[in-house]
mmCIF file of C-alpha atoms in Angstrom:
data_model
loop_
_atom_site.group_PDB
_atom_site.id
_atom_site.type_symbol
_atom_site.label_atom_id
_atom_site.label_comp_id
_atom_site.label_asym_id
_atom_site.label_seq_id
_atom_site.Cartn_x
_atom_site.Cartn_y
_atom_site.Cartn_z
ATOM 1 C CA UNK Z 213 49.336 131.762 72.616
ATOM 2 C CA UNK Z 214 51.889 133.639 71.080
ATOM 3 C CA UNK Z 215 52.095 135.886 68.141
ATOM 4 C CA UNK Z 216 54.703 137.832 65.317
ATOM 5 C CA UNK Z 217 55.075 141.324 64.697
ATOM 6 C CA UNK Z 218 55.888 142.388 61.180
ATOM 7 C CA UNK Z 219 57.110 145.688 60.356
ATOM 8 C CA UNK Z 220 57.164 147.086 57.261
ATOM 9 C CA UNK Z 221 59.882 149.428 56.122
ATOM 10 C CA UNK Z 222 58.995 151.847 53.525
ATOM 11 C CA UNK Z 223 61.043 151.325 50.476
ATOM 12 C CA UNK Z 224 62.904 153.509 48.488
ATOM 13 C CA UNK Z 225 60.284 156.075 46.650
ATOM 14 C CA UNK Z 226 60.369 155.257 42.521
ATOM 15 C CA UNK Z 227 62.108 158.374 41.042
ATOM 16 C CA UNK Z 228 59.911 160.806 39.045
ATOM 17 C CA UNK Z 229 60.085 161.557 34.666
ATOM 18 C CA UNK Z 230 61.978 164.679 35.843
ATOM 19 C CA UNK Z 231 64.582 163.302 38.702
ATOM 20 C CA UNK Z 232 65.262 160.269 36.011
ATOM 21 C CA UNK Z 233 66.328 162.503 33.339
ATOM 22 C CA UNK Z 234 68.382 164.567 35.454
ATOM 23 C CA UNK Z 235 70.050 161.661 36.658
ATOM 24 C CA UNK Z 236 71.381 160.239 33.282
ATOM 25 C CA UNK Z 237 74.791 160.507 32.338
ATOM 26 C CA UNK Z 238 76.472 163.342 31.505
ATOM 27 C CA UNK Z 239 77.033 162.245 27.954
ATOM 28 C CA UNK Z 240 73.589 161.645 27.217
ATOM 29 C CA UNK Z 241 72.462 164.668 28.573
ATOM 30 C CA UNK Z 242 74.478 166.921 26.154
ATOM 31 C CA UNK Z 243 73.203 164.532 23.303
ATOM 32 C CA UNK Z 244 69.934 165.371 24.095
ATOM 33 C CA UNK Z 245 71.057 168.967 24.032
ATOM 34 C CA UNK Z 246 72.566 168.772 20.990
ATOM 35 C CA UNK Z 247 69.535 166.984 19.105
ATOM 36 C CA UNK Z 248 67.436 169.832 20.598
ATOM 37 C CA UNK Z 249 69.893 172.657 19.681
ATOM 38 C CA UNK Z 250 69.837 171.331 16.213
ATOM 39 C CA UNK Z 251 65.970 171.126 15.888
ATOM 40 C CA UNK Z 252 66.026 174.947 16.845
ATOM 41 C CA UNK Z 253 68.303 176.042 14.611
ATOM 42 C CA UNK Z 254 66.990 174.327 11.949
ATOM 43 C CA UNK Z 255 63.742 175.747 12.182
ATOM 44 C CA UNK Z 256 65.043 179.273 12.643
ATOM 45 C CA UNK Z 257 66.548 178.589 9.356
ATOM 46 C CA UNK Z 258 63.465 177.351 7.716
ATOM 47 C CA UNK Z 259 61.624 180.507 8.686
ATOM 48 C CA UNK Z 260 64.542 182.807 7.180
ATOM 49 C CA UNK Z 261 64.164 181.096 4.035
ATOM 50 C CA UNK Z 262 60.588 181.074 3.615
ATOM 51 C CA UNK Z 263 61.033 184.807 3.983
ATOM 52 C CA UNK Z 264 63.435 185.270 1.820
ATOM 53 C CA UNK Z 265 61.533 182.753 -0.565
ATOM 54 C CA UNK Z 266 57.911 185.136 -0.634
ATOM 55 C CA UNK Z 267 60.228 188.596 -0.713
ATOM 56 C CA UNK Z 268 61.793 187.017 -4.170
ATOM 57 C CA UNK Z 269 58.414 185.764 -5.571
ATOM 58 C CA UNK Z 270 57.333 189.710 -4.968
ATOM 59 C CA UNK Z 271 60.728 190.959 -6.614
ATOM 60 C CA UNK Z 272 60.665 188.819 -9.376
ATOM 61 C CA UNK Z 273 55.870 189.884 -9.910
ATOM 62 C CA UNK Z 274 57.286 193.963 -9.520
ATOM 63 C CA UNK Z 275 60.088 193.340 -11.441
ATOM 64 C CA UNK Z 276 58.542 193.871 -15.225
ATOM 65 C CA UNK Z 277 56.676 196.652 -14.407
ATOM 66 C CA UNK Z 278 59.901 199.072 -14.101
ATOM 67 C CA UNK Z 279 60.704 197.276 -17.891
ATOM 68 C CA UNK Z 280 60.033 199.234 -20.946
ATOM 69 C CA UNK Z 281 57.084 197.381 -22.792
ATOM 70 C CA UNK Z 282 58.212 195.124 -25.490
ATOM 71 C CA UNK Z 283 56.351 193.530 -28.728
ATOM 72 C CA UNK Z 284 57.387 190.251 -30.306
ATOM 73 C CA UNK Z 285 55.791 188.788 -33.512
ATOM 74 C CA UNK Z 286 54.504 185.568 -32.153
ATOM 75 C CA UNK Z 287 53.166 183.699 -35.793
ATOM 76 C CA UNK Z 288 51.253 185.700 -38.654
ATOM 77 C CA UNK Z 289 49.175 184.180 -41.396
ATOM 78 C CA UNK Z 290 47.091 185.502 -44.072
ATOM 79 C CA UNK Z 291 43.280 185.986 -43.851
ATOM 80 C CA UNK Z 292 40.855 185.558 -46.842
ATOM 81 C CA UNK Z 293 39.974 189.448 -46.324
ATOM 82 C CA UNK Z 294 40.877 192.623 -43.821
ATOM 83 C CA UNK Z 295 39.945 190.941 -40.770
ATOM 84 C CA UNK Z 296 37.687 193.336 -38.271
ATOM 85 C CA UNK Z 297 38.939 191.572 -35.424
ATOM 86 C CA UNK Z 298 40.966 188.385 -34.259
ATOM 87 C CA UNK Z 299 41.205 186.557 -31.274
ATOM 88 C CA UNK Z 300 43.018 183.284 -30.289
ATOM 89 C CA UNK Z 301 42.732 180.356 -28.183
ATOM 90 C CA UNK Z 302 44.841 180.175 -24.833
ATOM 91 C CA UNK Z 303 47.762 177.593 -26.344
ATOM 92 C CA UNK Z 304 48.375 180.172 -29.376
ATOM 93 C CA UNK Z 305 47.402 177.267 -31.795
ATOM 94 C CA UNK Z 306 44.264 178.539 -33.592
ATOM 95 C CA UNK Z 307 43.327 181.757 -34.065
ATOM 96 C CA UNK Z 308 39.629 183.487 -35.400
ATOM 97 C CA UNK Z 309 39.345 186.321 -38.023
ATOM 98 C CA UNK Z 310 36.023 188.490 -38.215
ATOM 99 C CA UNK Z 311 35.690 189.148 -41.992
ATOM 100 C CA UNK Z 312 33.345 190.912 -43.881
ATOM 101 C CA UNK Z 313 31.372 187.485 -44.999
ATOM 102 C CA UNK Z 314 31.544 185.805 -41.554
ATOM 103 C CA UNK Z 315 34.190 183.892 -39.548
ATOM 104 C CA UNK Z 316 37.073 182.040 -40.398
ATOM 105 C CA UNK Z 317 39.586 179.609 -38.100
ATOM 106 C CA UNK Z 318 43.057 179.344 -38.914
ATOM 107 C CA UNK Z 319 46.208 177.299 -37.641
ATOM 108 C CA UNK Z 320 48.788 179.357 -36.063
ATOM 109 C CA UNK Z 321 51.387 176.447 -35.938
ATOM 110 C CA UNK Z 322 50.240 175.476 -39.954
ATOM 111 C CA UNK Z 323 49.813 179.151 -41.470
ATOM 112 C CA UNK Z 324 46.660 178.180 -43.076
ATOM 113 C CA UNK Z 325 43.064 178.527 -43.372
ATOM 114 C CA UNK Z 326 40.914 176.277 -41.551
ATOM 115 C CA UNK Z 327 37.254 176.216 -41.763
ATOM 116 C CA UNK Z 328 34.542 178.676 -42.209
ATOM 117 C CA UNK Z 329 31.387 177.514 -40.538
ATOM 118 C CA UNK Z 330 27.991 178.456 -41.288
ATOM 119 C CA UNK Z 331 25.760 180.781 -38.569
ATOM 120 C CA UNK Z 332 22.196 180.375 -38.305
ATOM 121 C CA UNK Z 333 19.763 183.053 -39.714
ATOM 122 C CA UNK Z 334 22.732 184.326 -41.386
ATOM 123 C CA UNK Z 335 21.183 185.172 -45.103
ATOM 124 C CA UNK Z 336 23.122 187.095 -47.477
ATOM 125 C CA UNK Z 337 24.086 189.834 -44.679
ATOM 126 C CA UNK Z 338 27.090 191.529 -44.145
ATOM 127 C CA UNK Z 339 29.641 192.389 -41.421
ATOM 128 C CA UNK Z 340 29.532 196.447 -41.111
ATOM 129 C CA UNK Z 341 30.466 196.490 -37.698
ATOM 130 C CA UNK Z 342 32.216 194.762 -34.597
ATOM 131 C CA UNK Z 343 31.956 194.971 -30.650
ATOM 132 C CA UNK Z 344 35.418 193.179 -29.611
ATOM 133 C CA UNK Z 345 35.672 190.794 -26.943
ATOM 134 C CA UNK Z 346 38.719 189.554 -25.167
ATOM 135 C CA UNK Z 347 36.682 186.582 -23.567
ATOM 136 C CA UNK Z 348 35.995 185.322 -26.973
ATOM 137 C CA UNK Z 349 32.092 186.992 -27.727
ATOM 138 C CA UNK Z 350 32.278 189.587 -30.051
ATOM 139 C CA UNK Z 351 28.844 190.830 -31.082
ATOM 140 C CA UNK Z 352 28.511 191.868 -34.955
ATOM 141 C CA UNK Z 353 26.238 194.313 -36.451
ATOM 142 C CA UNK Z 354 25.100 193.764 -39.920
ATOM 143 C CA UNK Z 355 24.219 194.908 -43.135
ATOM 144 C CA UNK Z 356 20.396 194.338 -42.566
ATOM 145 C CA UNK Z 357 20.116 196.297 -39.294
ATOM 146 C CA UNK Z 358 21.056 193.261 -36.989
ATOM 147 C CA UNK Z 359 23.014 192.439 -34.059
ATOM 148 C CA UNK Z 360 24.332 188.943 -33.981
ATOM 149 C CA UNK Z 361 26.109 187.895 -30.657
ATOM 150 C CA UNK Z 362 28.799 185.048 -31.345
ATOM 151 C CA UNK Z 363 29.986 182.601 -28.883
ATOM 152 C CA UNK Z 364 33.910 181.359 -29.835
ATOM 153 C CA UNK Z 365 35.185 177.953 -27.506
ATOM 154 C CA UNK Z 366 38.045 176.240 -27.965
ATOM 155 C CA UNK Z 367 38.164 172.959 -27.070
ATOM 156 C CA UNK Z 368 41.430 170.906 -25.948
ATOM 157 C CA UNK Z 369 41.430 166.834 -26.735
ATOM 158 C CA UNK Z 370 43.885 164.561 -27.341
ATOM 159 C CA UNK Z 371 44.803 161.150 -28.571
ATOM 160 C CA UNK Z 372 46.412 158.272 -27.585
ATOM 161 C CA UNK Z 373 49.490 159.389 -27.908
ATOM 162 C CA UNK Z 374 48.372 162.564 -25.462
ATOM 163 C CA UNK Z 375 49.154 164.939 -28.355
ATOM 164 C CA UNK Z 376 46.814 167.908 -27.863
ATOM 165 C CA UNK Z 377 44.817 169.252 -30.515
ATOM 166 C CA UNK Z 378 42.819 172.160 -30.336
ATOM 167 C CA UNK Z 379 38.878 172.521 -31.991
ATOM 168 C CA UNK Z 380 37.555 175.518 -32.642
ATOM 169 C CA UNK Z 381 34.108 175.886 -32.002
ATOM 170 C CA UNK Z 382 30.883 178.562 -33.065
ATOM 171 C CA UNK Z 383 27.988 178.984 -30.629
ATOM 172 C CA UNK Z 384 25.583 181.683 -32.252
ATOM 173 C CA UNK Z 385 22.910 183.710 -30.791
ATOM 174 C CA UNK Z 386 19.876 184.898 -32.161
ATOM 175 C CA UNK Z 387 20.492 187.995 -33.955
ATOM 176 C CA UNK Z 388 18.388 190.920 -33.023
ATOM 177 C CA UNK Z 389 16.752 193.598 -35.266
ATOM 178 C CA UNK Z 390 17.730 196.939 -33.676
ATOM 179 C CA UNK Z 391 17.143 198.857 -37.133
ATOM 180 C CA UNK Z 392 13.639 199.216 -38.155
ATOM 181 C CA UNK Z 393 14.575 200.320 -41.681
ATOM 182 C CA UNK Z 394 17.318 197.913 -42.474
ATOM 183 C CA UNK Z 395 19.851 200.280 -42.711
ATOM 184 C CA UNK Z 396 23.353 198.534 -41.702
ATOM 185 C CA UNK Z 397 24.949 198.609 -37.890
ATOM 186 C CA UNK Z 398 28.134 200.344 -37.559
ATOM 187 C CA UNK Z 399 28.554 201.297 -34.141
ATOM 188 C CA UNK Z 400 27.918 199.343 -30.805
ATOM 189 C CA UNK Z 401 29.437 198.141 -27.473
ATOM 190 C CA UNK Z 402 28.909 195.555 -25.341
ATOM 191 C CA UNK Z 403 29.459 194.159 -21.898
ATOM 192 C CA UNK Z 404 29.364 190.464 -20.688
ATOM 193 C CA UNK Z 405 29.339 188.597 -17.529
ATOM 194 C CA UNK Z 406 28.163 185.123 -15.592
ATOM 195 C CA UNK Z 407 24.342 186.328 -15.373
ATOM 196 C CA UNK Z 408 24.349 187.358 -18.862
ATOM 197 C CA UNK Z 409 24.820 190.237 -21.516
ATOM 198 C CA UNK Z 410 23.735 193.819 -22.847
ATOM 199 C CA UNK Z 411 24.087 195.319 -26.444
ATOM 200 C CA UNK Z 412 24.125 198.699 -27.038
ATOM 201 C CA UNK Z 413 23.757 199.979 -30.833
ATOM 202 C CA UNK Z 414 22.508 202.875 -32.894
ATOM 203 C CA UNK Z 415 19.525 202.744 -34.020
ATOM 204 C CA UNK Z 416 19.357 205.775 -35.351
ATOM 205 C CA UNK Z 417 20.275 209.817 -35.314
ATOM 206 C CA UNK Z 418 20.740 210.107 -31.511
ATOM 207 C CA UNK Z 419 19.369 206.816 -30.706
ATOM 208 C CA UNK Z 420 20.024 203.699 -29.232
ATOM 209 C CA UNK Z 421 18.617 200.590 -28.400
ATOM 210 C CA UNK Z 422 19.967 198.845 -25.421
ATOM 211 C CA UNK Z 423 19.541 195.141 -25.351
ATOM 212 C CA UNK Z 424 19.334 193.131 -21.966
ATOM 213 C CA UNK Z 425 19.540 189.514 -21.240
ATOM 214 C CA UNK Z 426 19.881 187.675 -18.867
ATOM 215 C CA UNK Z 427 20.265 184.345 -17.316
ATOM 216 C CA UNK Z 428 18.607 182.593 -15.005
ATOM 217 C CA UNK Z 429 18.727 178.907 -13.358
ATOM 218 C CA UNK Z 430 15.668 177.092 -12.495
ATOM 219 C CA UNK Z 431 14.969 174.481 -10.211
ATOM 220 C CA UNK Z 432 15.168 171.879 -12.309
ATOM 221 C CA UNK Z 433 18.813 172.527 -13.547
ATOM 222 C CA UNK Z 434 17.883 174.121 -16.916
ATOM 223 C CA UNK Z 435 18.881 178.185 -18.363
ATOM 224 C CA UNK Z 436 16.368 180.577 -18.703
ATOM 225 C CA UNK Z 437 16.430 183.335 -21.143
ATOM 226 C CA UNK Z 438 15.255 186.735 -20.250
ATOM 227 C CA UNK Z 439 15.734 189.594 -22.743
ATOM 228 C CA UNK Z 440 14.668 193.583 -22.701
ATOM 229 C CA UNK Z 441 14.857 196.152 -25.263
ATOM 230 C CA UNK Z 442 14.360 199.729 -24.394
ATOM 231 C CA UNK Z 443 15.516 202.700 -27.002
ATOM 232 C CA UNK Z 444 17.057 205.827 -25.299
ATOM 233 C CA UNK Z 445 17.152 208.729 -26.464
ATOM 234 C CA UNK Z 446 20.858 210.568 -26.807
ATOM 235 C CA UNK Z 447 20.149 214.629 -26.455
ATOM 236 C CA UNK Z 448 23.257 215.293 -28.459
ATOM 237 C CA UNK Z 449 23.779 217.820 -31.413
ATOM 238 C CA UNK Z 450 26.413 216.316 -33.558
ATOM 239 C CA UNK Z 451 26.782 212.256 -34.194
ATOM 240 C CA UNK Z 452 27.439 209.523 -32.007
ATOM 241 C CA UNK Z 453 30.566 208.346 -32.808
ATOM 242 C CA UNK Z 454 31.827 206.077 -29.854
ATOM 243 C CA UNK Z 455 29.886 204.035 -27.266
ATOM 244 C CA UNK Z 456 31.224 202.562 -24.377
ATOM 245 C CA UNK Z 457 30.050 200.846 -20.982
ATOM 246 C CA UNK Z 458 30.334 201.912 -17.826
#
């Protein structure tokens, strides 16, 4: 009975990632350097340039304010009366006048007059005073001892040729009596924001009635209306002649 002995001789070991790179050629080792010296210096570039990018943008935002101020004339156009105050939609293509009868829309771009459209509850009252707005709300006191608070929109469409046209549109308030005897409103102020409005006017010698209202949400997606009235008393000797918020 006989048997064979094996032996097994251990092989050569496989080389590792790192021994296999090191033992390319020498060629494709400095092409691998090169690719990687490249990718470096490219980014280091890249981050220069954004720097120098966002120090520009801040040059070029500073920049004006070490200008003198400047005015240029824009368009002009007539108005059916003095206007008590104007203000304009956002593409300088129509433009609103507060006039002593109401408000009027004109074209910018056309020179002319536009429309005139009728406010609720208006009557035969006139406009004998203005709170200005620059987000397009001015309130107006009246002739008959009212405050009437005047929503402006403008309203971008366009047709099938995507030529933009621009309609003007009037979303009144209710006006409020803040004169007992009638007598006309010449001075208030005003102050607007997302969770409503207040109205200050005189109501009479050192008074004023301050107006509240306010907005609220409810659950079922619609706006409630809240509004307050309270009349303050102004210990002052002469007459009010300016009123501003705070």
């Amino acid at each position: 009975m006989g048997f064979k002995a094996q032996s097994n001789q251990p092989g050569p070991e496989p080389a590792s990632p790192g021994r296999a790179f090191f033992g390319k050629s020498l060629i494709q080792r400095k092409f691998v350097d090169a690719i990687a010296r490249g990718v470096v210096t490219a980014g280091g570039w890249v981050i220069i340039a954004s720097i120098l990018a966002i120090l520009f943008v801040i040059v070029a935002e500073i920049y004006p304010l070490f200008k003198k101020p400047s005015v240029s004339l824009i368009s002009q156009f007539k108005t059916r009366s003095v206007p008590l105050a104007i203000g304009m939609d956002p593409y300088y293509d129509k433009v609103y006048a507060v006039e002593p009868d109401g408000i009027r829309f004109y074209s910018l771009q056309g020179k002319t007059f536009e429309s005139k459209p009728e406010l609720p509850d208006w009557q035969s009252a006139r406009v004998t005073g203005i709170s200005p707005s620059t987000e397009n709300f001015p309130v107006l006191g009246l002739s008959d001892g009212r405050v009437y608070p005047v929503n402006i929109e403008f309203r971008p469409t366009y047709n099938s040729q995507s030529k933009r046209s621009i309609e003007p549109r009037l979303n009144a308030e209710s006006p409020i009596q803040v004169r007992a005897d009638g007598s006309p409103v010449t001075l208030l102020a005003h102050i607007k924001n997302e969770k409503g409005y207040q109205i200050a006017a005189q109501s009479g010698p050192g008074k004023v009635s301050l107006i509240r209202l306010r907005l609220r949400k409810t659950m079922m997606g619609t706006t409630r209306k809240t509004v307050a009235r309270e009349t303050i008393s102004v210990p002052v000797q002469g007459e009010i002649t300016a009123m501003v918020f705070g």
